[in-house]
mmCIF file with all atom_site columns, C-alpha atoms in Angstrom:
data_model
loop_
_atom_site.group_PDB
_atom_site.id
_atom_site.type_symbol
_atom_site.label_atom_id
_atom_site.label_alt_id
_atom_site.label_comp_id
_atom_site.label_asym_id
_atom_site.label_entity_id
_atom_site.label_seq_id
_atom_site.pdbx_PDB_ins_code
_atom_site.Cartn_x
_atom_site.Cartn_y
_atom_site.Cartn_z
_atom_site.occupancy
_atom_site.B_iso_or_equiv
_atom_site.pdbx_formal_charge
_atom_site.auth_seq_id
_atom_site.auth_comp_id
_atom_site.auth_asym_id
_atom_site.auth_atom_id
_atom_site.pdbx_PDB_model_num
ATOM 1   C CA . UNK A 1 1   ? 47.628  6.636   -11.924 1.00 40.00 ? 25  UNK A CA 1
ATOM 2   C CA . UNK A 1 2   ? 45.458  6.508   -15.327 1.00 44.00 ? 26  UNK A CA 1
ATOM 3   C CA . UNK A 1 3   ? 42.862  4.266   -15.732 1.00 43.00 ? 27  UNK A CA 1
ATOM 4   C CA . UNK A 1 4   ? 42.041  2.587   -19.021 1.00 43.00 ? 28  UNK A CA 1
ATOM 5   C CA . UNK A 1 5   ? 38.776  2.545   -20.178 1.00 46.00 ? 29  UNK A CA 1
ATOM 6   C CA . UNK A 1 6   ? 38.283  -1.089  -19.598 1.00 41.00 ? 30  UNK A CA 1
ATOM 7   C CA . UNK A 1 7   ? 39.412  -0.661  -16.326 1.00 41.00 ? 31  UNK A CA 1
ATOM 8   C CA . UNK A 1 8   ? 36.953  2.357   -15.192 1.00 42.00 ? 32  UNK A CA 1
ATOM 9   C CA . UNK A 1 9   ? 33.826  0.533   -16.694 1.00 40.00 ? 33  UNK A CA 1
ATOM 10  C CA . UNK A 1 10  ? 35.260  -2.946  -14.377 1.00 40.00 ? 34  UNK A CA 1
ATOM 11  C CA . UNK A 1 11  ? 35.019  -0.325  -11.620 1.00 37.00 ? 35  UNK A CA 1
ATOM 12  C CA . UNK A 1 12  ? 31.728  1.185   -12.178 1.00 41.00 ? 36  UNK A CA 1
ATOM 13  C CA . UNK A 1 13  ? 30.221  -2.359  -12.796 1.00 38.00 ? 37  UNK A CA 1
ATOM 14  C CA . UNK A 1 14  ? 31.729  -3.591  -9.143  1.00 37.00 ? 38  UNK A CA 1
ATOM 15  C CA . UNK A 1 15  ? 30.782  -0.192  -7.659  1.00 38.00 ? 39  UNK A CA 1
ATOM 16  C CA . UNK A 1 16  ? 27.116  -0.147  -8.662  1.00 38.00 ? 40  UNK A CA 1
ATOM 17  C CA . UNK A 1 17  ? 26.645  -3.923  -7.499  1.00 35.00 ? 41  UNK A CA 1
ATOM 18  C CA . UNK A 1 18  ? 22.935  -5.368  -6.670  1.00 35.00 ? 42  UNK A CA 1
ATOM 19  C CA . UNK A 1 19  ? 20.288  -2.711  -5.883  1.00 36.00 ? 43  UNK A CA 1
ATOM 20  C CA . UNK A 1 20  ? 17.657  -2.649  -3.481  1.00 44.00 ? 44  UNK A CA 1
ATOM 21  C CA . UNK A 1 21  ? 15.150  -0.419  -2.596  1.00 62.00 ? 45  UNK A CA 1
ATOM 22  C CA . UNK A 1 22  ? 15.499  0.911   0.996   1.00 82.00 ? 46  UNK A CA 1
ATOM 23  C CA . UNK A 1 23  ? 12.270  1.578   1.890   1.00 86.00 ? 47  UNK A CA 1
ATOM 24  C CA . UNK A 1 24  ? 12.822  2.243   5.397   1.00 81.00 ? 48  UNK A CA 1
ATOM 25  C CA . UNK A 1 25  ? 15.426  4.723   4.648   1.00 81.00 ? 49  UNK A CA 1
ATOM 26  C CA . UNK A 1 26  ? 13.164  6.456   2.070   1.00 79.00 ? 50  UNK A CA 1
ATOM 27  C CA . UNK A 1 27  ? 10.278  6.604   4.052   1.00 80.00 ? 51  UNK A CA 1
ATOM 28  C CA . UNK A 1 28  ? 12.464  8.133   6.956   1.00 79.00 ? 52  UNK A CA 1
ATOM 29  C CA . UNK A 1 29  ? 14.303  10.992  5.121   1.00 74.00 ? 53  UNK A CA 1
ATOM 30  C CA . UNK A 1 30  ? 10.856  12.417  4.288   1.00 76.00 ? 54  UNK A CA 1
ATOM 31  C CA . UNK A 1 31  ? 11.934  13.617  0.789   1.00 79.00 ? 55  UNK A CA 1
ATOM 32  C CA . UNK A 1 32  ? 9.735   11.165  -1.469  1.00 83.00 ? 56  UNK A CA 1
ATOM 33  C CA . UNK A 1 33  ? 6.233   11.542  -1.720  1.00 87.00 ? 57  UNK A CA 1
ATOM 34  C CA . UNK A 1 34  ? 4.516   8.096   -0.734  1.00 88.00 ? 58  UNK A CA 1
ATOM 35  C CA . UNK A 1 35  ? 4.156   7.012   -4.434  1.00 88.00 ? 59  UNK A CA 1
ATOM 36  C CA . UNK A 1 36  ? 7.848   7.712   -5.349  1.00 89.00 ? 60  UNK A CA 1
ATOM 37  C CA . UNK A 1 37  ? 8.791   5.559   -2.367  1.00 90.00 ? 61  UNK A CA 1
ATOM 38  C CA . UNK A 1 38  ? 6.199   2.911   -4.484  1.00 89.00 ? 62  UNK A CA 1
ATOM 39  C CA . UNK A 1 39  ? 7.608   3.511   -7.701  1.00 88.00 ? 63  UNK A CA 1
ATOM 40  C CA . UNK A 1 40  ? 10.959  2.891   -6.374  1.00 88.00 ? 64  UNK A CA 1
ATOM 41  C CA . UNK A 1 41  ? 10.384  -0.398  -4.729  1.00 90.00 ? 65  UNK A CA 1
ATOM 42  C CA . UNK A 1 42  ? 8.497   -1.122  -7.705  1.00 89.00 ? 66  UNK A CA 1
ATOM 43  C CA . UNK A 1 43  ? 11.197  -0.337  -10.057 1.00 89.00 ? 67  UNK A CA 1
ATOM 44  C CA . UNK A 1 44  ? 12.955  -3.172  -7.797  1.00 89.00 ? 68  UNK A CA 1
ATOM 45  C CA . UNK A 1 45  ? 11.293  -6.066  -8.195  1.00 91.00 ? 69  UNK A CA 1
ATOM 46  C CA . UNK A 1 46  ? 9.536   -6.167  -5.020  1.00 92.00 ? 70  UNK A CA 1
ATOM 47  C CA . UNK A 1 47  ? 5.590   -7.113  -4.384  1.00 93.00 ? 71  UNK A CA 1
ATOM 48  C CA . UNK A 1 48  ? 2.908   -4.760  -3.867  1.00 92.00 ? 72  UNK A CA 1
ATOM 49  C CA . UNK A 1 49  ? 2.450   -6.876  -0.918  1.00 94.00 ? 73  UNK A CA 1
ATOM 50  C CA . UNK A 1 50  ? 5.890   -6.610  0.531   1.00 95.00 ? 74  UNK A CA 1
ATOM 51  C CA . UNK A 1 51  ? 5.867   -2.769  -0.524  1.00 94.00 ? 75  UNK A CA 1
ATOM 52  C CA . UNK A 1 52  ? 2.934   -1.965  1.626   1.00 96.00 ? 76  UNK A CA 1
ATOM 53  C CA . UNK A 1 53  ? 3.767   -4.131  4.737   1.00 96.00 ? 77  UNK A CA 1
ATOM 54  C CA . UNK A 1 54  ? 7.107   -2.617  4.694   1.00 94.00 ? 78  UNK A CA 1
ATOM 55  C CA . UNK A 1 55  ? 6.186   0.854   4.116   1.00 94.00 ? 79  UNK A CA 1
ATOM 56  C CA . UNK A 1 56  ? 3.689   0.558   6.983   1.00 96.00 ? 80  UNK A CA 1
ATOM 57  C CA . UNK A 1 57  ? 5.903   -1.071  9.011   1.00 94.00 ? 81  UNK A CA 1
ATOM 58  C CA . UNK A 1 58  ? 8.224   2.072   8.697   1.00 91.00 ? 82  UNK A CA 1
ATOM 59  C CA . UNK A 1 59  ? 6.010   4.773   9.024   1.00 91.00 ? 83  UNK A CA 1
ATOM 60  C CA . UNK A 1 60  ? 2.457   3.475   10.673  1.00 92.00 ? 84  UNK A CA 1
ATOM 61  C CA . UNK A 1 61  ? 1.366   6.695   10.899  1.00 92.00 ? 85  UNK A CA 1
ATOM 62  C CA . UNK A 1 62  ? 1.021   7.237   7.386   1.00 93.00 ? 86  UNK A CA 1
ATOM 63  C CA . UNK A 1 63  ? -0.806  3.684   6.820   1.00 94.00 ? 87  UNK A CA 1
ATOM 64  C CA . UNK A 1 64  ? -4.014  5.815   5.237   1.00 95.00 ? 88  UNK A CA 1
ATOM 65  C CA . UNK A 1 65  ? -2.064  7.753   2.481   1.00 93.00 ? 89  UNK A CA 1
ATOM 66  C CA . UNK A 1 66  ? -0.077  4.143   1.784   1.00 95.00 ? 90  UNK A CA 1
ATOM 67  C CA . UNK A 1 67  ? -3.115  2.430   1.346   1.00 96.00 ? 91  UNK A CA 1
ATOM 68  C CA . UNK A 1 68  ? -4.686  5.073   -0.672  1.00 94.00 ? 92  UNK A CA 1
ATOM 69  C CA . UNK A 1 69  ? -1.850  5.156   -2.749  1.00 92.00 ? 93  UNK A CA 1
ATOM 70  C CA . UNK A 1 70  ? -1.213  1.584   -3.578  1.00 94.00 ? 94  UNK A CA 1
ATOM 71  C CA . UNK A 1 71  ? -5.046  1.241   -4.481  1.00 94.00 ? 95  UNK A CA 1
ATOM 72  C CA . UNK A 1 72  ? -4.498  4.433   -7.180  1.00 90.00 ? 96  UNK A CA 1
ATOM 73  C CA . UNK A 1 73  ? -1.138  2.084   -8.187  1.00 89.00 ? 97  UNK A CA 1
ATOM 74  C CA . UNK A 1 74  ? -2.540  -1.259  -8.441  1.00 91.00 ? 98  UNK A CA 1
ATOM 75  C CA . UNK A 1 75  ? -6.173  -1.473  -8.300  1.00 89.00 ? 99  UNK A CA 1
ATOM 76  C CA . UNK A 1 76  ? -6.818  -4.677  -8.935  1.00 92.00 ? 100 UNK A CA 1
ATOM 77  C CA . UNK A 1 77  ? -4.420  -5.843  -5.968  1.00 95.00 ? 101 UNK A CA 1
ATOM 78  C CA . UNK A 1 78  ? -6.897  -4.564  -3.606  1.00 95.00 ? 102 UNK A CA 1
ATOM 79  C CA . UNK A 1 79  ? -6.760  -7.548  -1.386  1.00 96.00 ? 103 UNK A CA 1
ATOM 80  C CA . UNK A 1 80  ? -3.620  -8.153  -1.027  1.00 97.00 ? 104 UNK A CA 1
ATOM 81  C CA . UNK A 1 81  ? -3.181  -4.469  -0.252  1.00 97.00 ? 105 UNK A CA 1
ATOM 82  C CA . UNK A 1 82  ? -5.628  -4.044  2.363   1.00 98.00 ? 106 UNK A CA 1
ATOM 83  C CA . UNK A 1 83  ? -4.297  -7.116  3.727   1.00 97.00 ? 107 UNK A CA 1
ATOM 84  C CA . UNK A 1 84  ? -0.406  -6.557  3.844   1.00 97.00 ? 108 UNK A CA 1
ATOM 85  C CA . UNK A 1 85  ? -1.123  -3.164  5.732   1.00 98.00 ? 109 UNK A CA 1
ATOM 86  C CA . UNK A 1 86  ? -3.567  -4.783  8.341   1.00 98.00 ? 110 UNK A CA 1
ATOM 87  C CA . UNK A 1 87  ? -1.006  -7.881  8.534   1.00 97.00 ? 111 UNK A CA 1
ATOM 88  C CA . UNK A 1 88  ? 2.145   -4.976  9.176   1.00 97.00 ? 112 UNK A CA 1
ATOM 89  C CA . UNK A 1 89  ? -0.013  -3.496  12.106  1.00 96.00 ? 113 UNK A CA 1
ATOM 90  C CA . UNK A 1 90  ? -2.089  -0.804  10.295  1.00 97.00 ? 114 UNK A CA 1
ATOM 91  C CA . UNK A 1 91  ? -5.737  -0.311  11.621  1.00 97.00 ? 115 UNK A CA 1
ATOM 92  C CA . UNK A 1 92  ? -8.667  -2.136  10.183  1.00 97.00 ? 116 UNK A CA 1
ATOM 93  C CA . UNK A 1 93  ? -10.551 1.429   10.282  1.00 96.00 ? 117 UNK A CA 1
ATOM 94  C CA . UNK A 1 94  ? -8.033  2.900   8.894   1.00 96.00 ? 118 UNK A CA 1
ATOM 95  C CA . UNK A 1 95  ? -7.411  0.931   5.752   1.00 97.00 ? 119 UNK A CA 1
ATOM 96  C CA . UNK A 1 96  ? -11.147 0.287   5.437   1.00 97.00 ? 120 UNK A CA 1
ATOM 97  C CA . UNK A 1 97  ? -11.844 4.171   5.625   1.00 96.00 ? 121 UNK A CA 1
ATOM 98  C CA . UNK A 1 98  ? -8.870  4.814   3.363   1.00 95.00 ? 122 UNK A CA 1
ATOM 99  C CA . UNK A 1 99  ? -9.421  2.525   0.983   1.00 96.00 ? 123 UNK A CA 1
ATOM 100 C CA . UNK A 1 100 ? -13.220 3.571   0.518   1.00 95.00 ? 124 UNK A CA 1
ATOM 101 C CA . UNK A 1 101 ? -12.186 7.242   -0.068  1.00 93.00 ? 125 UNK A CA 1
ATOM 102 C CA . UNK A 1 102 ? -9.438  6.469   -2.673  1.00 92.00 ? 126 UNK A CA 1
ATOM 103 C CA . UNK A 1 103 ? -11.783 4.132   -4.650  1.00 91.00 ? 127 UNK A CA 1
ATOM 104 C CA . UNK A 1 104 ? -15.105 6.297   -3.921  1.00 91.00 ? 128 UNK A CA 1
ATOM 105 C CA . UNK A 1 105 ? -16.926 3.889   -2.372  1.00 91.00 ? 129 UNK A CA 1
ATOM 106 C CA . UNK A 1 106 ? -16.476 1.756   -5.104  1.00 90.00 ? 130 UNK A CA 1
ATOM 107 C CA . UNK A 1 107 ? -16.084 -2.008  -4.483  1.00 91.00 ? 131 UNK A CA 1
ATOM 108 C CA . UNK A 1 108 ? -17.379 -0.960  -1.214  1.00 92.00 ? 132 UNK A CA 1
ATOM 109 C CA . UNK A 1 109 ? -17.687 -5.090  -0.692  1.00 91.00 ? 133 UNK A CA 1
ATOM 110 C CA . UNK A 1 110 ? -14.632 -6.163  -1.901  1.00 93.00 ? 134 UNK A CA 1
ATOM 111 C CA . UNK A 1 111 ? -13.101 -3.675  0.665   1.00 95.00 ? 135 UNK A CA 1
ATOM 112 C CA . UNK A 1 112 ? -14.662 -4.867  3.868   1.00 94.00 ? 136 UNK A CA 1
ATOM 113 C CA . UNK A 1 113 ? -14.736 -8.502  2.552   1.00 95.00 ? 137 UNK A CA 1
ATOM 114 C CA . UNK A 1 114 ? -10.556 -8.262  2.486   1.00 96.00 ? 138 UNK A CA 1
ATOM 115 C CA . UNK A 1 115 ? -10.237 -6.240  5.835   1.00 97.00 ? 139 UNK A CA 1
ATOM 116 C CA . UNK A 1 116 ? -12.549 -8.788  7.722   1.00 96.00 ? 140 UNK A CA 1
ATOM 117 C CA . UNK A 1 117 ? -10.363 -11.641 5.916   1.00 97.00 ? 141 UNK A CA 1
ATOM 118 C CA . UNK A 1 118 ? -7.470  -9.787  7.448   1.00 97.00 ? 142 UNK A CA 1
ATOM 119 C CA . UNK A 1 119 ? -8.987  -8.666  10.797  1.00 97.00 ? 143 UNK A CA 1
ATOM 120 C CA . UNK A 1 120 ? -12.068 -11.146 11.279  1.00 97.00 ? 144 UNK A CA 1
ATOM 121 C CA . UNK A 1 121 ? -12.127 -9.922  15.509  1.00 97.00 ? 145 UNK A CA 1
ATOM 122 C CA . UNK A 1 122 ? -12.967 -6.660  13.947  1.00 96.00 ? 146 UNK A CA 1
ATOM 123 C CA . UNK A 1 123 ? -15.678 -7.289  11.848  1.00 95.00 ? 147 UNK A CA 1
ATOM 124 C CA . UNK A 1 124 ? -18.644 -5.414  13.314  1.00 94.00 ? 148 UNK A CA 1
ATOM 125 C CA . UNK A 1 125 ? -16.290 -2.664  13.295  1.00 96.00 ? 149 UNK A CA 1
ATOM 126 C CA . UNK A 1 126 ? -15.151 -2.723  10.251  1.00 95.00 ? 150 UNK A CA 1
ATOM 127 C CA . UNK A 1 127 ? -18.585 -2.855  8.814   1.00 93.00 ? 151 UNK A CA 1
ATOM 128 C CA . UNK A 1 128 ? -19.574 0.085   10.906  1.00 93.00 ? 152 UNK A CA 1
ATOM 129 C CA . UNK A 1 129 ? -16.621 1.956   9.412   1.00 94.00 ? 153 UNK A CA 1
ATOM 130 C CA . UNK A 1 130 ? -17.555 1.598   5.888   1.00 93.00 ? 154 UNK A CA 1
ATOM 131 C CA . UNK A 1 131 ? -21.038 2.486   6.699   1.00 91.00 ? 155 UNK A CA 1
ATOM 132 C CA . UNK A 1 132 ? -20.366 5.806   8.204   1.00 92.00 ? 156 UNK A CA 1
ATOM 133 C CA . UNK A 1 133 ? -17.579 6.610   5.372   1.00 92.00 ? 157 UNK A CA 1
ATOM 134 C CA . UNK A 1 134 ? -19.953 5.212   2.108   1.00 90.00 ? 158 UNK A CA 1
ATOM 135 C CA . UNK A 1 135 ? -22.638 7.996   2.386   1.00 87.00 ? 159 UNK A CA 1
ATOM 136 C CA . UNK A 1 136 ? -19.604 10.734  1.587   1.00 86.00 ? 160 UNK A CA 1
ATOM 137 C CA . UNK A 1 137 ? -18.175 8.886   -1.683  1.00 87.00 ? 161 UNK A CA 1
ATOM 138 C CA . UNK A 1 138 ? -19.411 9.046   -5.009  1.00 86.00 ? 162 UNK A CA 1
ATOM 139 C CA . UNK A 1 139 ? -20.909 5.671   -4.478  1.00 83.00 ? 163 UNK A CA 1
ATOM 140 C CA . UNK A 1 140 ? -23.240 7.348   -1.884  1.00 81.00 ? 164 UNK A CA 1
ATOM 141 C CA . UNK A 1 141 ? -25.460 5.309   0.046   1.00 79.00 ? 165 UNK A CA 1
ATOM 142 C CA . UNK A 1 142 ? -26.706 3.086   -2.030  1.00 76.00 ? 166 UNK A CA 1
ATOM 143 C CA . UNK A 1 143 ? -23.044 0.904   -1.484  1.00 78.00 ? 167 UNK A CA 1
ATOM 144 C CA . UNK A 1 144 ? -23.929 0.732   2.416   1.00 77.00 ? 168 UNK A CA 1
ATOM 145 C CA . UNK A 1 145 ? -26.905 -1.798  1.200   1.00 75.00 ? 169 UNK A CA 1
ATOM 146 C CA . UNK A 1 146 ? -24.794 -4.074  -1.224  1.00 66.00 ? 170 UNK A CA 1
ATOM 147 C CA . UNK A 1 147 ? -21.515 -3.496  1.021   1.00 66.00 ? 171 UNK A CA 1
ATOM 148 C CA . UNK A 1 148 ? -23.541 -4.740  4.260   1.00 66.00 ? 172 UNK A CA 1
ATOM 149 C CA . UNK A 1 149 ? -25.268 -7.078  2.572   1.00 64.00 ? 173 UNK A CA 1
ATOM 150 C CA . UNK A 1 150 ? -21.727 -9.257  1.219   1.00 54.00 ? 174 UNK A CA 1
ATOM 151 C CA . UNK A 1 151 ? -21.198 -12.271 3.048   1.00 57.00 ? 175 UNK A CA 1
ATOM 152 C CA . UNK A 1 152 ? -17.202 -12.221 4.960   1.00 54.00 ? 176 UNK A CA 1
#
């Protein structure tokens, strides 16, 4: 049987229907790097937020390079990021460490104001975290002084 023309684009319409990013699924087949899994979700409509809590959720043992990564993606979204992976289970040393690296120490506050937001139990850890990463970014150790010094 022929198809018209009208008839195979009717198909391919039906066929493609409503698309959503499977980040589970991505994150599983190990074929994407971390930010292609990102761009995908983001090409879908979904949060930052949602992106990082359900990419950690999927693969918690790459919570540092998703953290890193969403921070190079969406800077300015740093606390919802850093809160979204501590909210899907992701270690407050973790994301403070990771975070610190990717940004260079930069916003050194901002960082361990967010992850003691999302984590308060944690907080004398989390500051301890930041102060032993801080010397080795560009930031240096200057950041320990204004980073210790923020009020959570």
């Amino acid at each position: 049987m022929k198809m018209t023309p009208l008839a195979s684009v009717i198909l391919s319409i039906a066929l493609a229907g409503p698309v959503s990013a499977d980040i589970t699924s991505d994150m599983s087949k190990g074929e994407l790097s971390v930010i292609q899994v990102f761009q995908n979700a983001q090409a879908e409509g979904m949060s930052i937020s949602a992106i990082v809590a359900e990419m950690v959720a999927a693969a918690p043992a790459q919570s540092s390079a998703i953290v890193a990564s969403a921070l190079v993606l969406a800077p300015g979204m740093l606390d919802q990021i850093i809160g979204s992976a501590i909210g899907a289970g992701a270690d407050p040393l973790a994301v403070v460490t990771s975070a610190l690296v990717a940004g260079d120490g930069v916003d050194a506050d901002l960082v361990i104001a967010a992850a003691v937001k999302a984590a308060p139990d944690s907080q004398s850890e989390i500051v301890a975290a930041a102060v032993s990463v801080l010397p080795s970014t560009a930031a240096g150790p200057a950041a320990i002084t204004a980073a210790t010094a923020t009020r959570v």
